[in-house]
Amino acid sequence: MLALVTGAAKGIGRAIALELGKNNFDVAINFNHSEEAAQKLCEEIKTFGVKCEIFQADVSDKDQAAKLFADVKSVMGETVSVLVNNAGITRDTLLMRMKPEDWLTVINTNLNATFFCTREAIRDMAKARYGRIINIASIVGLIGNTGQANYSASKAGIIGFTKSVAREYAERGITANAIAPGFIDTDMTEKLKPEIKEGILKSIPAGKIGSPQDVAKAVLFFASESSSYITGQTLAVDGGMTMV
Ligand code: NAI
């Protein structure tokens, strides 16, 4: 069974690709700029005895997203059964200072790419009467965050999108679920100022920052048979930070 993970060269996407490969999924790794890291990850995944290939594409571009799925099908010789929409960016700033391009870039990369890729994947999944769409949202899509109006709107959009896809395709054996990570140790959170990080840490009941593997384990659950009667849900992986 083939899984495609977008933005998988590093961070959470990397951990997801590894976890799926370890658990017998063939893996298509999408990357935008980090070819070397993607290639290295791919070699590691192949040691698990599964197929793995890397595919360059900016998934926020609808034509590149379409080409990505065509390339995956022709190179790997199978269609995508599990799609993990993971690629994401932040452009944090207070609303008054937020430029239209800060807004549009984040919406394009986080929300529009999720639509483009899901639309490409769904046709083959519907034909196969099987599929797993797993969208990486964020707890700020549930509760909002100062300085992240663009990012939280994109992630809330992903949650609404997930629910609609879940309703539309439930009868065809396709589930669509979202994961809302809290504060996870990656380059994305590395950029935050120490005092902000400290404040966030205090708000986590588990008392520690999450790891990319914590998110990957939840993705594996949604990718597996164990979750076949679960759809349209948003699972927070956040050490108890939100509990909504
Ligand atoms: P990261 O910055 O380490 O990795 C993001 C990856 O997405 C990078 O490999 C990047 O090249 C790729 N990417 C960005 N734009 C792309 C595009 N247009 N086409 C293809 N690939 C693209 O960030 P991290 O933390 O691993 O984030 C992964 C996902 O998890 C994102 O959707 C993020 O919003 C989400 N998330 C992360 C949290 C955290 O605390 N780190 C918390 C909540 C959600």
Coordinates of C-alpha atoms and ligand atoms in Angstrom, one line a residue:
M1 CA 0.0 0.0 0.0
L2 CA 1.4 3.4 -1.0
A3 CA 1.6 6.5 1.2
L4 CA 2.4 9.9 -0.1
V5 CA 3.7 12.4 2.4
T6 CA 4.0 16.1 1.4
G7 CA 6.8 18.2 2.7
A8 CA 8.5 15.1 4.1
A9 CA 12.2 16.0 3.9
K10 CA 12.4 17.2 7.5
G11 CA 10.5 17.7 10.8
I12 CA 7.1 16.1 11.3
G13 CA 6.8 14.9 7.7
R14 CA 10.1 13.1 7.9
A15 CA 9.0 11.3 11.1
I16 CA 5.7 10.4 9.4
A17 CA 7.4 8.9 6.3
L18 CA 9.7 6.9 8.6
E19 CA 6.9 5.6 10.7
L20 CA 4.8 4.5 7.7
G21 CA 7.9 2.9 6.0
K22 CA 8.7 1.0 9.2
N23 CA 5.1 -0.3 9.2
N24 CA 5.2 -1.7 5.7
F25 CA 3.8 1.1 3.6
D26 CA 5.6 2.0 0.4
V27 CA 6.5 5.7 0.7
A28 CA 6.5 8.5 -1.8
I29 CA 8.4 11.5 -0.3
N30 CA 7.4 14.9 -1.6
F31 CA 9.9 17.7 -1.1
N32 CA 10.2 21.3 -2.4
H33 CA 13.8 22.4 -1.9
S34 CA 15.7 19.9 0.3
E35 CA 16.6 17.2 -2.2
E36 CA 19.6 15.9 -0.3
A37 CA 17.7 15.4 2.9
A38 CA 14.8 13.8 1.0
Q39 CA 17.2 11.4 -0.7
K40 CA 18.9 10.5 2.6
L41 CA 15.5 9.8 4.2
C42 CA 14.5 7.7 1.2
E43 CA 17.6 5.5 1.6
E44 CA 16.8 4.9 5.3
I45 CA 13.2 4.0 4.5
K46 CA 14.3 1.5 1.9
T47 CA 16.2 -0.4 4.6
F48 CA 12.8 -1.4 6.0
G49 CA 12.3 -3.5 2.8
V50 CA 9.6 -1.2 1.3
K51 CA 9.6 0.8 -1.9
C52 CA 10.5 4.5 -1.6
E53 CA 11.1 7.3 -4.1
I54 CA 11.4 11.1 -3.8
F55 CA 9.4 13.6 -5.8
Q56 CA 10.1 17.4 -6.1
A57 CA 7.0 19.6 -6.2
D58 CA 5.7 22.8 -4.8
V59 CA 2.3 21.5 -3.7
S60 CA 0.9 25.0 -3.4
D61 CA 0.9 25.2 -7.2
K62 CA -2.0 23.2 -8.7
D63 CA -0.1 22.1 -11.8
Q64 CA 2.8 20.9 -9.8
A65 CA 0.5 19.0 -7.5
A66 CA -1.2 17.4 -10.5
K67 CA 2.2 16.4 -11.9
L68 CA 3.3 15.0 -8.6
F69 CA 0.5 12.5 -8.6
A70 CA 1.1 11.5 -12.2
D71 CA 4.8 11.1 -11.5
V72 CA 4.1 9.0 -8.4
K73 CA 1.8 6.7 -10.3
S74 CA 4.2 6.2 -13.2
V75 CA 7.4 5.8 -11.1
M76 CA 6.0 3.7 -8.3
G77 CA 3.5 1.7 -10.4
E78 CA 0.7 2.1 -7.9
T79 CA -1.8 4.7 -6.8
V80 CA -1.8 6.6 -3.6
S81 CA -3.8 4.8 -0.8
V82 CA -2.7 7.1 2.0
L83 CA -2.2 10.8 1.5
V84 CA -0.7 12.8 4.3
N85 CA -1.0 16.6 3.7
N86 CA 1.8 17.8 5.9
A87 CA 3.6 20.6 4.0
G88 CA 3.1 23.8 5.9
I89 CA 4.7 27.2 6.7
T90 CA 4.3 30.1 9.0
R91 CA 4.6 33.9 8.4
D92 CA 3.8 35.1 11.9
T93 CA 3.1 38.7 12.6
L94 CA 0.4 40.8 14.3
L95 CA -2.7 41.5 12.1
M96 CA -1.9 45.2 11.7
R97 CA 1.5 44.4 10.2
M98 CA 0.3 41.4 8.2
K99 CA 0.9 42.0 4.5
P100 CA -1.5 40.5 2.0
E101 CA 1.4 38.3 0.7
D102 CA 1.9 36.9 4.3
W103 CA -1.7 35.9 4.3
L104 CA -1.8 34.5 0.7
T105 CA 1.4 32.5 1.0
V106 CA 0.3 30.8 4.1
I107 CA -3.2 30.1 2.8
N108 CA -1.8 28.8 -0.5
T109 CA 0.8 26.5 1.1
N110 CA -1.3 25.2 4.0
L111 CA -4.9 25.2 2.8
N112 CA -4.9 25.3 -1.0
A113 CA -2.2 22.6 -1.3
T114 CA -4.3 20.4 0.9
F115 CA -7.2 20.9 -1.5
F116 CA -5.0 20.4 -4.7
C117 CA -3.4 17.1 -3.4
T118 CA -6.6 15.7 -2.0
R119 CA -8.5 16.4 -5.2
E120 CA -5.7 14.6 -7.1
A121 CA -5.8 11.6 -4.8
I122 CA -9.5 11.1 -4.4
R123 CA -10.3 9.8 -7.9
D124 CA -8.1 6.8 -7.6
M125 CA -9.2 6.2 -4.0
A126 CA -12.8 6.3 -5.0
K127 CA -12.1 3.8 -7.8
A128 CA -10.3 1.5 -5.4
R129 CA -13.1 2.1 -2.8
Y130 CA -10.3 2.6 -0.3
G131 CA -8.4 5.6 1.0
R132 CA -7.0 7.4 3.9
I133 CA -6.6 11.2 3.8
I134 CA -4.7 12.6 6.8
N135 CA -4.4 16.3 7.1
I136 CA -1.9 18.0 9.5
A137 CA -3.7 20.9 11.0
S138 CA -2.8 22.6 14.3
I139 CA -4.3 23.3 17.6
V140 CA -4.2 27.0 16.6
G141 CA -6.8 26.1 14.0
L142 CA -9.0 25.2 17.0
I143 CA -8.2 27.9 19.5
G144 CA -6.4 30.7 17.5
N145 CA -3.2 32.4 18.4
T146 CA -1.8 35.9 18.6
G147 CA 0.4 36.7 15.6
Q148 CA -1.0 33.8 13.6
A149 CA -4.2 35.0 12.0
N150 CA -3.1 33.7 8.6
Y151 CA -1.8 30.4 9.9
S152 CA -4.8 29.7 12.2
A153 CA -7.2 30.5 9.4
S154 CA -5.4 28.1 7.1
K155 CA -5.5 25.3 9.8
A156 CA -9.2 25.9 10.7
G157 CA -9.9 25.8 6.9
I158 CA -8.1 22.4 6.8
I159 CA -10.4 21.1 9.6
G160 CA -13.6 22.2 7.8
F161 CA -12.3 20.8 4.6
T162 CA -11.5 17.4 6.3
K163 CA -15.0 17.1 7.6
S164 CA -16.6 17.8 4.1
V165 CA -14.3 15.3 2.4
A166 CA -15.2 12.8 5.2
R167 CA -18.9 13.2 4.5
E168 CA -18.6 13.1 0.7
Y169 CA -16.5 9.9 0.6
A170 CA -17.4 7.8 3.7
E171 CA -19.5 5.4 1.7
R172 CA -16.6 4.7 -0.6
G173 CA -14.3 3.4 2.1
I174 CA -12.3 6.6 2.3
T175 CA -11.7 8.2 5.7
A176 CA -10.5 11.8 6.1
N177 CA -9.1 12.9 9.5
A178 CA -7.1 15.8 10.8
I179 CA -4.3 15.8 13.4
A180 CA -3.8 19.0 15.4
P181 CA -0.3 19.0 16.8
G182 CA 0.4 21.3 19.7
F183 CA 4.0 22.4 20.3
I184 CA 6.4 20.0 18.5
D185 CA 10.1 20.2 18.4
T186 CA 11.0 21.1 14.8
D187 CA 12.6 23.9 12.8
M188 CA 9.1 25.6 12.8
T189 CA 9.2 26.0 16.6
E190 CA 12.9 26.5 16.8
K191 CA 12.4 30.0 15.3
L192 CA 10.4 31.1 18.4
K193 CA 11.9 33.4 21.0
P194 CA 13.0 31.7 24.2
E195 CA 10.6 33.7 26.4
I196 CA 7.7 32.7 24.1
K197 CA 8.7 29.0 24.2
E198 CA 8.9 29.1 28.0
G199 CA 5.3 30.6 28.2
I200 CA 4.1 27.8 25.9
L201 CA 5.8 25.1 28.0
K202 CA 3.9 26.3 31.1
S203 CA 0.6 25.8 29.3
I204 CA 1.2 22.1 28.5
P205 CA -0.2 19.8 31.1
A206 CA 2.3 17.1 30.1
G207 CA 5.1 19.6 30.9
K208 CA 7.1 18.9 27.8
I209 CA 7.3 19.7 24.1
G210 CA 6.1 17.0 21.8
S211 CA 8.3 15.1 19.3
P212 CA 7.7 14.6 15.6
Q213 CA 7.3 10.9 16.4
D214 CA 4.3 11.7 18.7
V215 CA 2.5 13.1 15.6
A216 CA 3.8 10.2 13.4
K217 CA 2.2 7.6 15.7
A218 CA -1.2 9.3 15.4
V219 CA -0.8 9.4 11.6
L220 CA 0.0 5.6 11.6
F221 CA -3.3 5.0 13.5
F222 CA -5.3 7.0 10.9
A223 CA -3.5 5.2 8.1
S224 CA -4.2 1.7 9.5
E225 CA -7.2 -0.6 9.6
S226 CA -7.6 0.2 13.3
S227 CA -9.2 3.5 12.4
S228 CA -11.5 2.4 9.6
Y229 CA -14.8 3.5 11.4
I230 CA -13.3 6.9 12.4
T231 CA -13.8 9.8 9.9
G232 CA -14.1 13.6 10.0
Q233 CA -12.3 13.8 13.3
T234 CA -9.6 16.1 14.5
L235 CA -7.2 14.5 17.0
A236 CA -5.1 16.9 19.1
V237 CA -1.5 15.6 19.7
D238 CA -0.6 18.3 22.2
G239 CA 0.2 16.9 25.7
G240 CA -3.2 18.1 26.9
M241 CA -2.7 21.8 25.8
T242 CA -6.2 22.3 24.4
M243 CA -8.7 19.6 25.4
V244 CA -11.5 21.1 23.2
Ligands
NAI1 P1 9.1 22.2 9.1 O1 9.3 23.6 8.7 O2 10.2 21.5 9.8 O3 8.7 21.3 7.8 C1 7.8 21.7 6.9 C2 8.1 21.0 5.5 O4 7.1 21.4 4.6 C3 9.5 21.4 5.0 O5 10.2 20.3 4.6 C4 9.1 22.3 3.8 O6 10.1 22.3 2.8 C5 7.8 21.7 3.4 N1 7.1 22.6 2.5 C6 6.7 23.9 2.8 N2 6.1 24.4 1.7 C7 6.0 23.5 0.8 C8 5.5 23.4 -0.5 N3 4.9 24.5 -1.1 N4 5.6 22.3 -1.2 C9 6.2 21.2 -0.7 N5 6.8 21.2 0.5 C10 6.7 22.3 1.3 O7 7.8 22.2 9.9 P2 7.1 21.0 10.8 O8 7.0 21.5 12.2 O9 7.7 19.7 10.5 O10 5.6 21.1 10.2 C11 4.9 20.1 9.5 C12 3.4 20.3 9.6 O11 3.0 20.3 11.0 C13 3.0 21.7 9.1 O12 1.8 21.6 8.4 C14 2.8 22.5 10.3 O13 1.9 23.6 10.1 C15 2.3 21.5 11.3 N6 2.4 21.8 12.7 C16 3.6 21.9 13.3 C17 3.7 22.2 14.6 C18 4.9 22.3 15.4 O14 4.9 22.7 16.6 N7 6.1 22.1 14.8 C19 2.4 22.4 15.4 C20 1.2 22.3 14.7 C21 1.2 22.0 13.3

